[in-house]
Short mmCIF file of C-alpha atoms and ligand atoms in Angstrom, two decimals:
data_model
loop_
_atom_site.label_atom_id
_atom_site.label_comp_id
_atom_site.label_asym_id
_atom_site.label_seq_id
_atom_site.Cartn_x
_atom_site.Cartn_y
_atom_site.Cartn_z
CA MET A 1 12.04 25.03 -3.26
CA THR A 2 8.92 22.88 -3.43
CA LYS A 3 5.75 24.87 -2.79
CA ILE A 4 2.66 23.00 -1.57
CA GLU A 5 -0.62 24.90 -1.80
CA ALA A 6 -3.13 22.04 -1.89
CA CYS A 7 -3.53 18.39 -0.99
CA ILE A 8 -5.90 16.09 -2.88
CA PHE A 9 -7.09 12.95 -1.13
CA ASP A 10 -8.41 9.74 -2.60
CA LEU A 11 -11.31 8.38 -0.51
CA ASP A 12 -11.45 4.57 -0.61
CA GLY A 13 -8.39 3.13 1.13
CA VAL A 14 -7.07 6.55 2.17
CA ILE A 15 -9.78 8.13 4.32
CA VAL A 16 -11.92 5.03 4.90
CA ASP A 17 -11.50 1.30 4.38
CA THR A 18 -14.38 0.55 2.03
CA ALA A 19 -12.49 -2.23 0.18
CA LYS A 20 -14.05 -4.74 2.60
CA TYR A 21 -17.57 -3.68 1.57
CA HIS A 22 -16.69 -3.67 -2.14
CA PHE A 23 -15.30 -7.19 -1.60
CA ILE A 24 -18.48 -8.54 0.00
CA ALA A 25 -20.62 -7.06 -2.78
CA TRP A 26 -18.44 -8.24 -5.70
CA LYS A 27 -18.05 -11.69 -4.08
CA SER A 28 -21.79 -12.01 -3.79
CA LEU A 29 -22.19 -11.22 -7.51
CA ALA A 30 -19.43 -13.70 -8.43
CA GLU A 31 -21.07 -16.44 -6.37
CA GLU A 32 -24.37 -15.77 -8.07
CA LEU A 33 -22.59 -16.15 -11.41
CA GLY A 34 -21.01 -19.40 -10.19
CA PHE A 35 -17.35 -18.63 -9.54
CA GLU A 36 -15.09 -17.73 -6.65
CA PHE A 37 -13.78 -14.23 -5.99
CA THR A 38 -10.82 -13.95 -3.62
CA HIS A 39 -9.18 -11.17 -1.58
CA ALA A 40 -6.28 -11.24 -4.06
CA ASP A 41 -8.79 -10.64 -6.88
CA ASN A 42 -10.23 -7.72 -4.91
CA GLU A 43 -6.80 -6.03 -4.86
CA ARG A 44 -7.06 -5.65 -8.64
CA LEU A 45 -10.17 -3.49 -8.24
CA LYS A 46 -8.61 -0.79 -6.04
CA GLY A 47 -8.92 2.62 -7.65
CA VAL A 48 -10.68 1.10 -10.66
CA SER A 49 -14.09 2.47 -11.73
CA ARG A 50 -17.25 0.44 -11.15
CA MET A 51 -17.71 -0.73 -14.74
CA ALA A 52 -14.00 -1.46 -15.19
CA SER A 53 -14.14 -3.46 -11.94
CA LEU A 54 -17.02 -5.50 -13.36
CA GLU A 55 -14.99 -6.20 -16.51
CA ILE A 56 -12.12 -7.53 -14.37
CA LEU A 57 -14.54 -9.65 -12.33
CA LEU A 58 -16.09 -11.17 -15.46
CA GLU A 59 -12.63 -11.83 -16.88
CA ILE A 60 -11.77 -13.73 -13.67
CA GLY A 61 -14.95 -15.77 -14.08
CA GLY A 62 -14.30 -16.26 -17.81
CA LEU A 63 -17.77 -14.92 -18.62
CA GLN A 64 -19.16 -12.54 -21.22
CA PHE A 65 -22.40 -10.55 -21.16
CA SER A 66 -24.16 -7.88 -23.18
CA GLU A 67 -23.86 -4.21 -22.18
CA PRO A 68 -27.41 -4.04 -20.70
CA GLU A 69 -26.73 -7.20 -18.67
CA LYS A 70 -23.50 -5.67 -17.37
CA TRP A 71 -25.28 -2.46 -16.34
CA THR A 72 -27.83 -4.56 -14.42
CA MET A 73 -25.05 -6.48 -12.66
CA ALA A 74 -23.16 -3.32 -11.71
CA GLU A 75 -26.39 -1.84 -10.38
CA LYS A 76 -27.05 -4.95 -8.32
CA LYS A 77 -23.53 -4.93 -6.86
CA ASN A 78 -23.89 -1.25 -6.01
CA THR A 79 -27.25 -1.75 -4.31
CA LEU A 80 -25.67 -4.29 -1.98
CA TYR A 81 -22.57 -2.10 -1.45
CA VAL A 82 -24.77 0.87 -0.53
CA THR A 83 -26.50 -1.14 2.22
CA TYR A 84 -23.10 -1.32 3.94
CA ILE A 85 -21.91 2.24 3.41
CA GLU A 86 -25.29 3.61 4.51
CA GLU A 87 -24.44 2.30 7.97
CA MET A 88 -20.99 3.92 8.11
CA THR A 89 -20.18 6.27 10.99
CA PRO A 90 -17.31 8.69 11.76
CA ASP A 91 -15.72 5.81 13.73
CA GLU A 92 -14.74 4.30 10.40
CA ILE A 93 -12.46 7.18 9.42
CA LEU A 94 -8.94 5.73 9.31
CA PRO A 95 -6.68 6.65 12.27
CA GLY A 96 -5.00 10.04 12.12
CA VAL A 97 -6.98 11.33 9.10
CA PRO A 98 -9.08 14.04 10.86
CA GLU A 99 -6.03 15.32 12.74
CA PHE A 100 -3.90 15.57 9.59
CA LEU A 101 -6.67 17.27 7.58
CA LEU A 102 -7.20 19.79 10.34
CA GLU A 103 -3.49 20.49 10.67
CA LEU A 104 -3.23 21.09 6.91
CA LYS A 105 -6.17 23.50 7.07
CA ASN A 106 -4.65 25.31 10.03
CA ASN A 107 -1.50 25.73 7.92
CA GLY A 108 -3.53 27.29 5.12
CA VAL A 109 -3.34 24.31 2.75
CA LYS A 110 -6.44 23.81 0.58
CA ILE A 111 -7.98 20.33 0.58
CA ALA A 112 -9.85 18.46 -2.13
CA LEU A 113 -11.28 14.99 -2.54
CA GLY A 114 -10.34 13.16 -5.75
CA SER A 115 -12.15 9.83 -5.91
CA ALA A 116 -13.43 7.50 -8.62
CA SER A 117 -16.43 6.59 -6.48
CA LYS A 118 -19.91 7.77 -7.35
CA ASN A 119 -20.79 7.01 -3.74
CA SER A 120 -18.32 9.59 -2.37
CA PRO A 121 -21.00 12.15 -1.35
CA MET A 122 -22.86 9.53 0.69
CA ILE A 123 -19.70 8.25 2.37
CA LEU A 124 -18.49 11.78 3.23
CA ASP A 125 -21.93 12.52 4.64
CA ARG A 126 -22.02 9.37 6.78
CA ILE A 127 -18.53 9.94 8.19
CA GLN A 128 -19.34 13.65 8.64
CA LEU A 129 -16.36 14.97 6.68
CA THR A 130 -18.14 16.81 3.84
CA GLY A 131 -17.49 20.22 5.34
CA MET A 132 -13.76 19.58 5.62
CA PHE A 133 -13.14 19.72 1.86
CA ASP A 134 -12.74 22.91 -0.19
CA ALA A 135 -13.65 20.90 -3.32
CA VAL A 136 -15.04 17.43 -4.02
CA VAL A 137 -14.39 15.74 -7.37
CA ASP A 138 -15.77 12.22 -7.60
CA GLY A 139 -17.05 9.59 -10.02
CA ASN A 140 -20.11 11.73 -10.76
CA SER A 141 -18.09 14.61 -12.18
CA ILE A 142 -15.47 12.83 -14.29
CA THR A 143 -15.59 10.95 -17.59
CA GLU A 144 -12.13 9.35 -17.52
CA ALA A 145 -11.05 6.84 -14.88
CA LYS A 146 -7.65 6.80 -13.13
CA PRO A 147 -4.84 6.53 -14.34
CA ASN A 148 -6.25 9.36 -16.44
CA PRO A 149 -5.42 12.55 -14.48
CA GLU A 150 -8.86 14.17 -14.99
CA VAL A 151 -10.04 13.74 -11.38
CA PHE A 152 -6.95 15.42 -9.90
CA LEU A 153 -6.68 18.15 -12.54
CA LYS A 154 -10.33 19.07 -11.88
CA GLY A 155 -9.58 19.15 -8.15
CA ALA A 156 -6.66 21.54 -8.68
CA GLU A 157 -8.74 23.70 -11.01
CA ARG A 158 -11.59 23.96 -8.52
CA LEU A 159 -9.13 24.96 -5.82
CA GLY A 160 -7.45 27.47 -8.12
CA VAL A 161 -4.04 25.87 -7.59
CA LEU A 162 -1.49 24.81 -10.22
CA PRO A 163 -0.95 21.03 -10.52
CA GLU A 164 2.74 21.35 -9.61
CA ASN A 165 1.73 22.86 -6.27
CA CYS A 166 -0.56 19.93 -5.38
CA VAL A 167 0.21 16.71 -3.54
CA VAL A 168 -2.04 13.66 -3.98
CA PHE A 169 -2.57 10.99 -1.32
CA GLU A 170 -3.38 7.62 -2.92
CA ASP A 171 -3.50 3.91 -2.03
CA ALA A 172 -3.90 2.52 -5.57
CA ILE A 173 -1.33 2.12 -8.33
CA ALA A 174 -3.80 3.54 -10.88
CA GLY A 175 -4.24 6.58 -8.60
CA ILE A 176 -0.51 7.19 -8.25
CA GLU A 177 -0.18 6.98 -12.03
CA ALA A 178 -3.05 9.48 -12.33
CA ALA A 179 -1.24 11.89 -9.99
CA ARG A 180 1.96 11.52 -12.00
CA ASN A 181 0.03 12.08 -15.24
CA ALA A 182 -1.40 15.25 -13.69
CA GLY A 183 2.13 16.50 -12.97
CA MET A 184 1.54 16.31 -9.21
CA ARG A 185 3.56 14.91 -6.37
CA CYS A 186 2.16 11.85 -4.67
CA VAL A 187 2.25 10.19 -1.26
CA GLY A 188 1.42 6.47 -1.31
CA ILE A 189 -0.69 5.03 1.49
CA GLY A 190 0.22 1.37 2.00
CA GLU A 191 3.24 -0.78 1.16
CA PRO A 192 6.40 0.70 -0.45
CA GLN A 193 6.85 -2.53 -2.48
CA THR A 194 3.49 -1.97 -4.20
CA LEU A 195 3.46 1.83 -4.44
CA GLY A 196 7.03 2.43 -5.61
CA MET A 197 5.97 5.14 -8.06
CA ALA A 198 4.97 7.51 -5.23
CA ASP A 199 7.41 10.16 -3.96
CA PHE A 200 7.25 8.40 -0.61
CA VAL A 201 4.98 5.90 1.10
CA ILE A 202 3.45 5.90 4.57
CA PRO A 203 1.46 3.04 6.13
CA GLY A 204 -1.34 5.45 7.17
CA PHE A 205 -1.94 8.81 8.82
CA ASP A 206 -1.60 7.68 12.42
CA GLY A 207 1.10 9.95 13.86
CA PHE A 208 1.67 11.66 10.49
CA THR A 209 2.03 15.42 10.89
CA VAL A 210 2.61 18.45 8.68
CA SER A 211 6.13 18.59 10.05
CA LYS A 212 6.79 14.97 8.92
CA PHE A 213 5.15 15.77 5.58
CA LYS A 214 7.53 18.70 5.08
CA GLY A 215 10.48 16.59 6.21
CA ALA A 216 9.71 13.76 3.79
CA PHE A 217 9.76 16.13 0.82
CA GLY A 218 12.97 17.77 1.93
CA GLU A 219 12.66 21.50 1.56
CA ILE A 220 9.06 22.56 1.06
CA THR A 221 7.09 25.63 1.87
CA ILE A 222 3.44 25.49 2.73
CA GLU A 223 1.61 28.36 1.08
CA ASN A 224 -0.79 29.98 3.50
CA HIS A 225 -4.19 30.60 1.97
CA ILE A 226 -5.97 31.52 5.17
CA GLY A 227 -8.18 34.48 4.44
CA THR A 228 -7.96 34.17 0.63
C1 BG6 B 1 -12.67 3.56 -6.03
C2 BG6 B 1 -12.50 2.21 -5.41
O1 BG6 B 1 -12.39 4.57 -5.10
O2 BG6 B 1 -14.02 3.74 -6.46
C3 BG6 B 1 -12.90 1.14 -6.40
O3 BG6 B 1 -11.14 2.03 -5.05
C4 BG6 B 1 -14.33 1.38 -6.85
O4 BG6 B 1 -12.78 -0.13 -5.79
C5 BG6 B 1 -14.45 2.78 -7.44
O5 BG6 B 1 -14.71 0.43 -7.83
C6 BG6 B 1 -15.86 3.13 -7.88
O6 BG6 B 1 -16.69 3.16 -6.75
P1 BG6 B 1 -18.27 3.25 -6.77
O7 BG6 B 1 -18.62 3.55 -5.34
O8 BG6 B 1 -18.64 4.38 -7.69
O9 BG6 B 1 -18.78 1.94 -7.27
MG1 MG B 2 -8.29 4.26 -3.19
#
């Protein structure tokens, strides 16, 4: 029988749609460097760390720069990105997310954030969800990017739960691979064609309930940690 004690959520693309702001900021940098950056290109950056995203962008543009120049560019992109996320409000939480998080908590399931983004604390603050998480592991507390499992293993450790009793919610292929590498189960958020490595895929949390969650995994028990 599958035992679920904790759920670990990616942030970008799972709780909020920040890909549109990343896109504007990377596109602006690309234009400044003299090449075009498309929505299809942006898909390649999902779940990928900031510096790795810059490497992909420069590869698309066929350009090479020194390390200090790259740090300056990443900083510039982030400054523009932050102007957008600073304005975020709870209205930008994706449909069904608060309800599902609350239902998990009411069922005694521990909840962690597992994101590559160094901007996670600011985003959680702006959308007023910081208090919902029992642990937050983000780009500031990890050294290895997804698909390395570090972010999810740290999340499980901070919650005091074994990896095999955790389920990860992810929208990026690199994130699903990271969950697999951590020995965790994984729910894909998006298209089944893209996220085939997940245990199952849902389009989003709208209408998704703990009962559906249990049903999708077949026989599972939810371990109640209320009061522990
Ligand atoms: C991930 C996003 O969550 O965080 C990536 O999917 C992003 O697109 C990465 O590059 C790092 O984010 P940040 O906010 O630290 O630049
Ligand atoms: Mg994501």
